[in-house]
XYZ file of C-alpha atoms in Angstrom:
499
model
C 4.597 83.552 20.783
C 2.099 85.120 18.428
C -1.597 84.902 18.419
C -1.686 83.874 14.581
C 1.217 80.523 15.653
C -1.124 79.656 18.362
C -4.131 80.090 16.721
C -2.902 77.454 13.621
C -4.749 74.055 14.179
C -1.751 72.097 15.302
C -1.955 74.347 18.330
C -5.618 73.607 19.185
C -4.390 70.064 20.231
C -1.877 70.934 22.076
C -3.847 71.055 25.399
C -5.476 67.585 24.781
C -1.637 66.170 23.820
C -0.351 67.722 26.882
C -3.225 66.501 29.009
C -3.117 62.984 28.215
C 0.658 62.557 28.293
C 0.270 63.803 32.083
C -3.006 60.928 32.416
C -0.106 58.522 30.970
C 2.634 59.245 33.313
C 0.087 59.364 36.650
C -1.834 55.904 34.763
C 1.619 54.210 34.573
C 2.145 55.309 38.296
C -0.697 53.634 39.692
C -1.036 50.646 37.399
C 0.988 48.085 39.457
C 0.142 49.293 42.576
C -2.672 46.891 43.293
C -0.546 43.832 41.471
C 1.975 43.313 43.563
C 1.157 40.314 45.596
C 0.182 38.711 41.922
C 3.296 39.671 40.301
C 4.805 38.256 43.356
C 3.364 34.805 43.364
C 3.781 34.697 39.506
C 7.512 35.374 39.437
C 8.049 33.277 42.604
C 9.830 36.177 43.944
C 9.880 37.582 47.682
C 8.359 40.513 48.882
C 11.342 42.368 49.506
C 12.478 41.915 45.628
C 9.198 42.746 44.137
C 8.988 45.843 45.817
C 11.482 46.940 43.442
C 9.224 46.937 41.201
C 8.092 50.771 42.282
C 11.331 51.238 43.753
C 12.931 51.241 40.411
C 10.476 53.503 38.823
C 10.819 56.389 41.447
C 14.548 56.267 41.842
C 14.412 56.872 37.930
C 11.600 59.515 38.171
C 13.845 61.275 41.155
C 17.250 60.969 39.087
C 16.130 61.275 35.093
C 12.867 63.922 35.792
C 15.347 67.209 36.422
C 18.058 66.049 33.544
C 15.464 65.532 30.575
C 13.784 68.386 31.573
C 16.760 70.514 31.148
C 17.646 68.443 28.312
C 14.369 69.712 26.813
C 15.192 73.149 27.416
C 18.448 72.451 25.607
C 17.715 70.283 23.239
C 14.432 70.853 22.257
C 11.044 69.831 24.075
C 9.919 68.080 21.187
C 13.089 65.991 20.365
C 12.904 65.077 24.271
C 9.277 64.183 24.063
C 9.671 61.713 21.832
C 12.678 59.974 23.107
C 10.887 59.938 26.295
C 7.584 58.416 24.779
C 9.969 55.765 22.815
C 11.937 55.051 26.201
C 8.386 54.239 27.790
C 6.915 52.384 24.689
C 9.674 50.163 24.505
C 9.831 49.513 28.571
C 6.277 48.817 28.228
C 6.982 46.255 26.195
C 9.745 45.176 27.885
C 7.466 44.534 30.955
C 4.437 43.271 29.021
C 6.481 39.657 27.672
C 9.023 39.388 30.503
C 8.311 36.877 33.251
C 12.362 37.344 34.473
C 12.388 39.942 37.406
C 15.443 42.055 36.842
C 14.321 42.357 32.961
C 10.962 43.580 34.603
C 12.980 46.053 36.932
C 14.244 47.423 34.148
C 11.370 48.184 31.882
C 9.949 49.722 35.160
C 12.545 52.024 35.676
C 12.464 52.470 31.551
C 8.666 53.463 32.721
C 9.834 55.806 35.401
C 11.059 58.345 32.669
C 7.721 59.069 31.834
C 7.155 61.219 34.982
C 9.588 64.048 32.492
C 6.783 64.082 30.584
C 4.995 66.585 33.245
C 7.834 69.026 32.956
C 8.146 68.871 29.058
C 4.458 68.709 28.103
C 3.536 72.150 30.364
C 6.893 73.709 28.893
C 5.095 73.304 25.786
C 1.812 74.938 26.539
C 3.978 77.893 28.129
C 6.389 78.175 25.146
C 2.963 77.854 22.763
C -0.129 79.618 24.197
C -1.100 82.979 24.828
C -1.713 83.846 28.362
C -5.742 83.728 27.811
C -5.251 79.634 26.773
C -2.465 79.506 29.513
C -4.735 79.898 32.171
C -7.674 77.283 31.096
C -4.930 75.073 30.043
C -3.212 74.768 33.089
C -6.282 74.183 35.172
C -7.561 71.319 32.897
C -3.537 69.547 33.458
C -4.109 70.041 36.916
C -7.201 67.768 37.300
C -5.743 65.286 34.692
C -3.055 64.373 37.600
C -5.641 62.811 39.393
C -7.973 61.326 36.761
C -4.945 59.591 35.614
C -4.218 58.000 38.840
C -8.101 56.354 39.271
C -8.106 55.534 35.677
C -4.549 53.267 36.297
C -6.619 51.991 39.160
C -9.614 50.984 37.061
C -8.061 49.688 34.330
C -5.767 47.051 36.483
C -8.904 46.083 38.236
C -10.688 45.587 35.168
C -8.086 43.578 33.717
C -6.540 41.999 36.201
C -9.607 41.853 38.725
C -11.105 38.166 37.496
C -7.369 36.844 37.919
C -6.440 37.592 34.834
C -2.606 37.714 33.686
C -1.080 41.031 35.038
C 0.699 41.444 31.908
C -2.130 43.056 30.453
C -1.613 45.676 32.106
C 1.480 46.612 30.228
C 0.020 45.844 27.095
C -2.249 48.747 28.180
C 0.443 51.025 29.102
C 2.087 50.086 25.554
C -0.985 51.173 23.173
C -1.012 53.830 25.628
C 2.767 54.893 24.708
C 1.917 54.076 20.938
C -0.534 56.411 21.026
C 1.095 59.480 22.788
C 4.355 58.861 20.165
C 1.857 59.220 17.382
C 0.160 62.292 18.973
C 2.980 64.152 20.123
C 4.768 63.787 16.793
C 2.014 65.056 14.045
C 0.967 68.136 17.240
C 3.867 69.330 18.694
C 5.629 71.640 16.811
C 9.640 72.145 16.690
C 11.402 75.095 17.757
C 15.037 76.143 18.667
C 15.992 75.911 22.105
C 17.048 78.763 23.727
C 18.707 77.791 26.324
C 22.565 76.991 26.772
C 24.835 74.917 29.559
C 24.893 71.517 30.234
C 23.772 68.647 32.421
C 24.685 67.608 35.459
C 25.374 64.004 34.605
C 28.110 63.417 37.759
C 25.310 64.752 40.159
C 22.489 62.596 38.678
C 24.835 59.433 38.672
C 25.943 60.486 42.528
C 22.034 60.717 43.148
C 21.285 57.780 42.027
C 24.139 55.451 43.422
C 23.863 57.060 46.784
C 19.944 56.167 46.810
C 20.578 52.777 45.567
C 23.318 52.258 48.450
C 20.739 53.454 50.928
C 17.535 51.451 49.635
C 19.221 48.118 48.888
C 20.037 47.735 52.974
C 16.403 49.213 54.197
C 15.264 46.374 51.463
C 17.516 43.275 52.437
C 17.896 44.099 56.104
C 15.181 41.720 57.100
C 16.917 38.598 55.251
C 20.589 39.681 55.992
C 20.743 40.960 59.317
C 20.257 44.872 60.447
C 23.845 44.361 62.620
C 25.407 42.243 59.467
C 28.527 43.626 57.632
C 26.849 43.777 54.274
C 24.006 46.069 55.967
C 26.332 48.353 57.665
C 29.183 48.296 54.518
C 25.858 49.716 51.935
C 24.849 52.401 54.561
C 28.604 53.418 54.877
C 28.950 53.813 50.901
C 25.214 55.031 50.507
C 26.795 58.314 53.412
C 29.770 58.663 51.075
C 27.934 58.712 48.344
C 25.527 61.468 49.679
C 29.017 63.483 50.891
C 30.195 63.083 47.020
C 27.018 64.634 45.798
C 27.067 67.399 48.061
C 30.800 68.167 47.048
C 30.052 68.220 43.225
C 26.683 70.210 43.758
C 29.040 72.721 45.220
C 31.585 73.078 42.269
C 28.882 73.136 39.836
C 27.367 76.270 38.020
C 24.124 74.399 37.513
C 23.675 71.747 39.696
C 20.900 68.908 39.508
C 19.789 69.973 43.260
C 20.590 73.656 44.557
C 21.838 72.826 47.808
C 20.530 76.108 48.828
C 17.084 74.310 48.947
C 17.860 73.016 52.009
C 20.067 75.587 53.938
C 17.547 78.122 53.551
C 14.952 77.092 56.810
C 11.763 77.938 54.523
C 12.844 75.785 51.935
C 14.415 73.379 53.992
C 10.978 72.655 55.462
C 9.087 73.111 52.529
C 11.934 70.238 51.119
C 11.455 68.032 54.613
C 7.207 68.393 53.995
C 7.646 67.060 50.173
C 9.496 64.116 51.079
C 7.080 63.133 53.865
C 4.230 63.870 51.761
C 5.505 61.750 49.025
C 6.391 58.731 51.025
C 2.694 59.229 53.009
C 1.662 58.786 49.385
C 3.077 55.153 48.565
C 2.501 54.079 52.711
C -0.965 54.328 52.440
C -1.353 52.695 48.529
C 0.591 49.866 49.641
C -0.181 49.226 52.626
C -4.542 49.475 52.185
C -3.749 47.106 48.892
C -1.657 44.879 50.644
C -4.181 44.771 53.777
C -7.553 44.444 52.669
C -5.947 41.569 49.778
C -5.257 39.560 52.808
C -7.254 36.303 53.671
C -8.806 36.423 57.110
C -9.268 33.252 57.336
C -5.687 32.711 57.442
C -4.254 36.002 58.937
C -7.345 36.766 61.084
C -7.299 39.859 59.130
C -8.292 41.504 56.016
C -11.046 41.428 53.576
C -9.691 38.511 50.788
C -10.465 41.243 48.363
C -10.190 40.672 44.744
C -7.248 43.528 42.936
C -10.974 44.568 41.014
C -12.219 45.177 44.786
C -8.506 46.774 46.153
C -8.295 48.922 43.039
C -12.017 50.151 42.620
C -13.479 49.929 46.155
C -10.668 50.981 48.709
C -8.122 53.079 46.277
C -10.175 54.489 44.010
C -12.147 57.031 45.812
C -9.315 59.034 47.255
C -7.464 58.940 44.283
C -10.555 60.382 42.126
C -11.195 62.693 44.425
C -8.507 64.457 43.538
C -10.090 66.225 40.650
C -11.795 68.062 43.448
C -9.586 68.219 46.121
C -6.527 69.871 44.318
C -8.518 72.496 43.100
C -10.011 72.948 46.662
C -6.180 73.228 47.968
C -5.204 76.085 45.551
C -8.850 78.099 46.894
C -7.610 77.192 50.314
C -4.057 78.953 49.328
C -5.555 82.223 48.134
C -7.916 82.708 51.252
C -5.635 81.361 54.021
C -2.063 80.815 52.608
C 0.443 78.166 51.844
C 1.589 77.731 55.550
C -1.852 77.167 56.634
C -3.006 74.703 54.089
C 0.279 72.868 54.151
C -0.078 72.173 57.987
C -4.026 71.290 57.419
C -2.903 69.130 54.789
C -0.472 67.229 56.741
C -2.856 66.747 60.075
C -5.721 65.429 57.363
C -3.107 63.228 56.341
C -2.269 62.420 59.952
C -5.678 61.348 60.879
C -6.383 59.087 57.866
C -3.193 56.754 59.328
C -4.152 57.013 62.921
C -7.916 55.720 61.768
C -6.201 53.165 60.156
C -3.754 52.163 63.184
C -6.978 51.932 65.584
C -9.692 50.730 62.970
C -9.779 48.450 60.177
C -12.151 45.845 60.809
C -14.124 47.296 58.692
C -14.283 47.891 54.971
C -15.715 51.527 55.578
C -12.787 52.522 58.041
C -9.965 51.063 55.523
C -11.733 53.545 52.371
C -12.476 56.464 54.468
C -8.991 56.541 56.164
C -7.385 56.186 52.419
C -9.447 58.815 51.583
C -8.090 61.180 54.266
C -4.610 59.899 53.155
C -4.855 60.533 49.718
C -6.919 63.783 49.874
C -4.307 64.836 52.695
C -1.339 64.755 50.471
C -2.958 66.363 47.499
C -3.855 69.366 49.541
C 0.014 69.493 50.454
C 0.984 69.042 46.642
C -1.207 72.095 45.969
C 0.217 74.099 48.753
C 4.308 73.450 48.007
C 4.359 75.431 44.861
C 3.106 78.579 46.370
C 5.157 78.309 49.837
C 8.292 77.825 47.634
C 7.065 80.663 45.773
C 6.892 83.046 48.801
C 10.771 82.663 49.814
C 12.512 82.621 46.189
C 12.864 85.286 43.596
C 11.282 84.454 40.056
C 14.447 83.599 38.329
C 14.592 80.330 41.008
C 10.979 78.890 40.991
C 12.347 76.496 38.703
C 14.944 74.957 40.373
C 13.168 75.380 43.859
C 10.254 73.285 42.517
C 12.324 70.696 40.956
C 14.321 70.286 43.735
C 11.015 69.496 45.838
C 9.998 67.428 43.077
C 13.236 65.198 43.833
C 12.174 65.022 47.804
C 8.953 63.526 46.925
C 10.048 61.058 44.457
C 13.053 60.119 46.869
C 10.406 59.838 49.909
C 7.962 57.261 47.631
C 11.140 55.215 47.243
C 12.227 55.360 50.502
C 8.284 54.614 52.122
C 8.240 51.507 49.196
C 11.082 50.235 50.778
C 10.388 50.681 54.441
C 6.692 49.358 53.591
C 8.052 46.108 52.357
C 10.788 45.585 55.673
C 8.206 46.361 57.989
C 5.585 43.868 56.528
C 8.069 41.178 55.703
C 8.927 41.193 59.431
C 6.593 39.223 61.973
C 4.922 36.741 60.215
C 1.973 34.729 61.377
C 3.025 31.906 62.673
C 2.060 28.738 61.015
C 1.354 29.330 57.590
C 2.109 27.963 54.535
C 2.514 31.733 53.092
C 4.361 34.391 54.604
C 1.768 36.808 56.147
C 2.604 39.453 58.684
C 0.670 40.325 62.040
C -2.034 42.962 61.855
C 0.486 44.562 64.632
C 2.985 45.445 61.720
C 0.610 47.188 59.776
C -0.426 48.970 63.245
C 2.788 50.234 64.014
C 3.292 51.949 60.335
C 0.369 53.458 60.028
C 1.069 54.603 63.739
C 4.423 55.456 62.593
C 3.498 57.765 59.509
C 1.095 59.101 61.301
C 3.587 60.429 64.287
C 5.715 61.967 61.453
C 2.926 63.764 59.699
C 2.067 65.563 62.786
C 5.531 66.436 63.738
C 6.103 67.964 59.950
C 2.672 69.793 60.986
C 3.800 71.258 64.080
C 7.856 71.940 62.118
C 5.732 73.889 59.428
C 3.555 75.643 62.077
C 6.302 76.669 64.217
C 9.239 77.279 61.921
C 7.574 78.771 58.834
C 7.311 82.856 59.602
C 4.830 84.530 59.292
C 3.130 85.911 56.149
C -0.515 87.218 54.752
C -1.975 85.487 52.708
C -1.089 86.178 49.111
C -4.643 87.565 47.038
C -4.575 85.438 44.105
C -6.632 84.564 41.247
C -7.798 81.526 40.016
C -5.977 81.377 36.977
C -2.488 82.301 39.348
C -3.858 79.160 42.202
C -3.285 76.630 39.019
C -0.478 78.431 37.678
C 1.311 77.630 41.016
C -0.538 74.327 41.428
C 0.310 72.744 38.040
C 3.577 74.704 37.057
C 5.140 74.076 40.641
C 4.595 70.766 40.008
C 6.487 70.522 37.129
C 9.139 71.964 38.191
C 8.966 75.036 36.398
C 9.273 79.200 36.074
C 6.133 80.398 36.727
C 4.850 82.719 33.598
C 5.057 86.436 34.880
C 1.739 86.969 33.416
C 0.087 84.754 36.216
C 2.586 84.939 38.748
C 0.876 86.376 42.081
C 1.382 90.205 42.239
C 2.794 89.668 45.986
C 5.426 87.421 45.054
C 9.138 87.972 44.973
């Protein structure tokens, strides 16, 4: 790219354009979050069945994120932008004058496109900026991740917070959409795709069958029996499914998922620590909204808060905190390494649940242990890129931080799911609502926080060896924010010691 194209004023908005399609897609992620319960009692639905609500977003983030990015490689990142933005819009929409659950589903999932727009928007800066933008550029993306996140969180607390309807939340996410169409057509500019090949439409559909098969049983065991022949019959087709995937990922000469991600024990590990980190995510947002919602004087639990108070007061600083703590995790990279900051990440993460299993009669103990939580797994998120980066050559940064991509996005959906069995089990006794014992909220906590320490020690033990790469600011965002997309690294900031 030229200095004089990127210099022409249509360029000097890409970087805003790019940022606030990324403070869409993390807004749209943590919008509902709080709303569940309401959207619950409003559709008359169960908890199990409203859970889908997320559940349907991530499965399409996990299947659709890795096909329209390639499609935007093929087809043109603008063209792809848009149809995104317009898939979004229109799901927004969808969800903001529906009061029918599957139609609701749907827009959701319609929603969970948007997390392409990640991928696509920092192709863009990379395919348009010289390396001297590149490197500011990246860094500002990188913090927009997490302002996006408390700004979803404010704004449904805001609206929603005095009991107000939660479809105005969606009309939020629509001007939202309206106004990132508008944007993204008069700024980004159109340009030939270079790539060639094709999508891997058989794997994606495999993917997302297979995850279906398995989520729909972890969902419905509660109501339909964990030894009943519908439960086993889904987990049966959900294993065949997987086996299917695995035999077309073999025969194809670019797969959705390189299976070598996970026969390679570095990667494998790296893969295992994503999808943990992912589902530790979603655990502790639903499970502190859920909780401190809860009436005491009918559970003998909880804080009756208001979704204003579970959105701004117990979610909202660990999610803001972000803009701090990611930037923290890629210093913490260059001094110390990936390995090192992955494992701290994932015993900070550890903590926050154990707090949370032994103390929560408090307000103070429920923020500060989703504060460790959150915090925890952004530190991991800014280690991954740069430990995938240490054990693949350049030409497979791509795929190998897709792929991870995938693991997290599968590991929300699975936690979501998992979340809503464990809580639906148990009830208090007596009630004229369905409330589950403080024990059940105990034992995950307990649960995730058993796993986060065994990842720890897995990491510890079973990643070798290495010194710590010396890199440069502008190279700890460049692995931070194009890692996370799921994209080649520019050679111009990739780390000197790398492969």
């Amino acid at each position: 790219m030229s200095q004089s194209v990127a210099d022409r004023p249509a360029s000097r908005l890409l970087l805003p354009v790019a940022a606030y399609g990324v403070l869409l897609l993390t807004a749209l992620q943590s919008l509902v979050v709080p709303l569940l319960n309401q959207i619950q009692t409003t559709l008359h639905s169960t908890p199990g069945a409203i859970s889908w609500v997320m559940t349907a977003n991530l499965l399409a983030a996990a299947v659709f994120t890795p096909i329209l990015a390639r499609l935007g490689d093929l087809r043109g990142r603008r063209t792809v932008l848009l149809g995104v933005t317009v898939v979004v819009l229109v799901g927004s929409v969808l969800a903001a004058t529906t009061e029918n659950l599957p139609l609701l589903l749907v827009a959701r999932a319609m929603q969970g496109t948007s997390y392409a727009l990640l991928p696509l928007a920092i192709g863009v800066l990379r395919d348009e900026l010289p390396p001297a933008r590149l490197t500011g550029a990246t860094a500002i993306v990188s913090g927009t991740v997490a302002i996006g996140a408390g700004f979803g969180l404010v704004a449904t607390g805001l609206l929603v917070g005095d009991g107000g309807d939660y479809h105005r939340v969606f009309w939020l996410a629509t001007a939202m959409a309206v106004i990132a169409l508008v944007a993204i057509g008069l700024v980004v500019p159109r340009r030939q795709p270079s790539a060639h090949g094709r999508v891997d439409w058989a794997g994606a559909a495999l993917l997302g069958s297979a995850l279906v098969l398995l989520l729909l049983p972890l969902e419905k065991g509660n109501a339909w029996g964990w030894g009943s022949a519908r439960v086993g019959g889904l987990f049966l087709a959900a294993a065949v499914a997987f086996a299917a995937f695995v035999v077309v990922e073999r025969r194809v000469a670019q797969p959705l998922v390189s299976l070598r991600m996970f026969s390679h024990r570095p990667l494998a590990i790296a893969n295992v620590a994503g999808l943990l980190l992912g589902a530790a995510m979603f655990v502790g947002f639903l499970t502190v909204s859920a909780f401190v919602q809860t009436p005491p004087a009918l559970a003998g639990y909880g804080f009756h808060a208001t979704v204003l108070a579970a959105s701004i007061v117990y979610l909202l600083p660990g999610a803001i905190s972000g803009v701090v703590t990611a930037p923290l995790g890629g210093r913490l990279v260059a001094r110390y390494g990936a390995k090192a900051t992955l494992a701290l990440a994932l015993v900070v993460s550890a903590v926050g649940f154990a707090l949370l299993a032994v103390a929560h009669s408090t307000s103070w103990q429920v923020i500060l242990s989703s504060f460790l939580v959150t915090n925890g797994v952004t530190l991991g998120y800014a280690a991954l890129p740069a430990l995938l980066i240490e054990n693949v050559t350049p030409a497979e940064t791509g795929v190998a931080n897709s792929v991870n991509s995938i693991a997290r996005s599968v590991g929300s959906a699975i936690a979501t799911a998992l979340v809503v069995t464990m809580l639906s089990r148990n009830p208090v006794p007596g009630l004229p609502v369905s409330l589950p014992q403080v024990t059940q909220y105990t034992v995950i906590a307990a649960i995730t926080a058993a796993g986060m320490l065994l990842v720890a020690l897995l990491v510890v033990v079973g990643l070798p060896r290495r010194s710590p790469a010396r890199l440069t600011p502008a190279q700890v965002e460049a692995d931070d924010v194009f890692g996370a997309a799921g994209l080649d690294i520019p050679a111009t900031l990739r780390p000197a010691s790398g492969h």
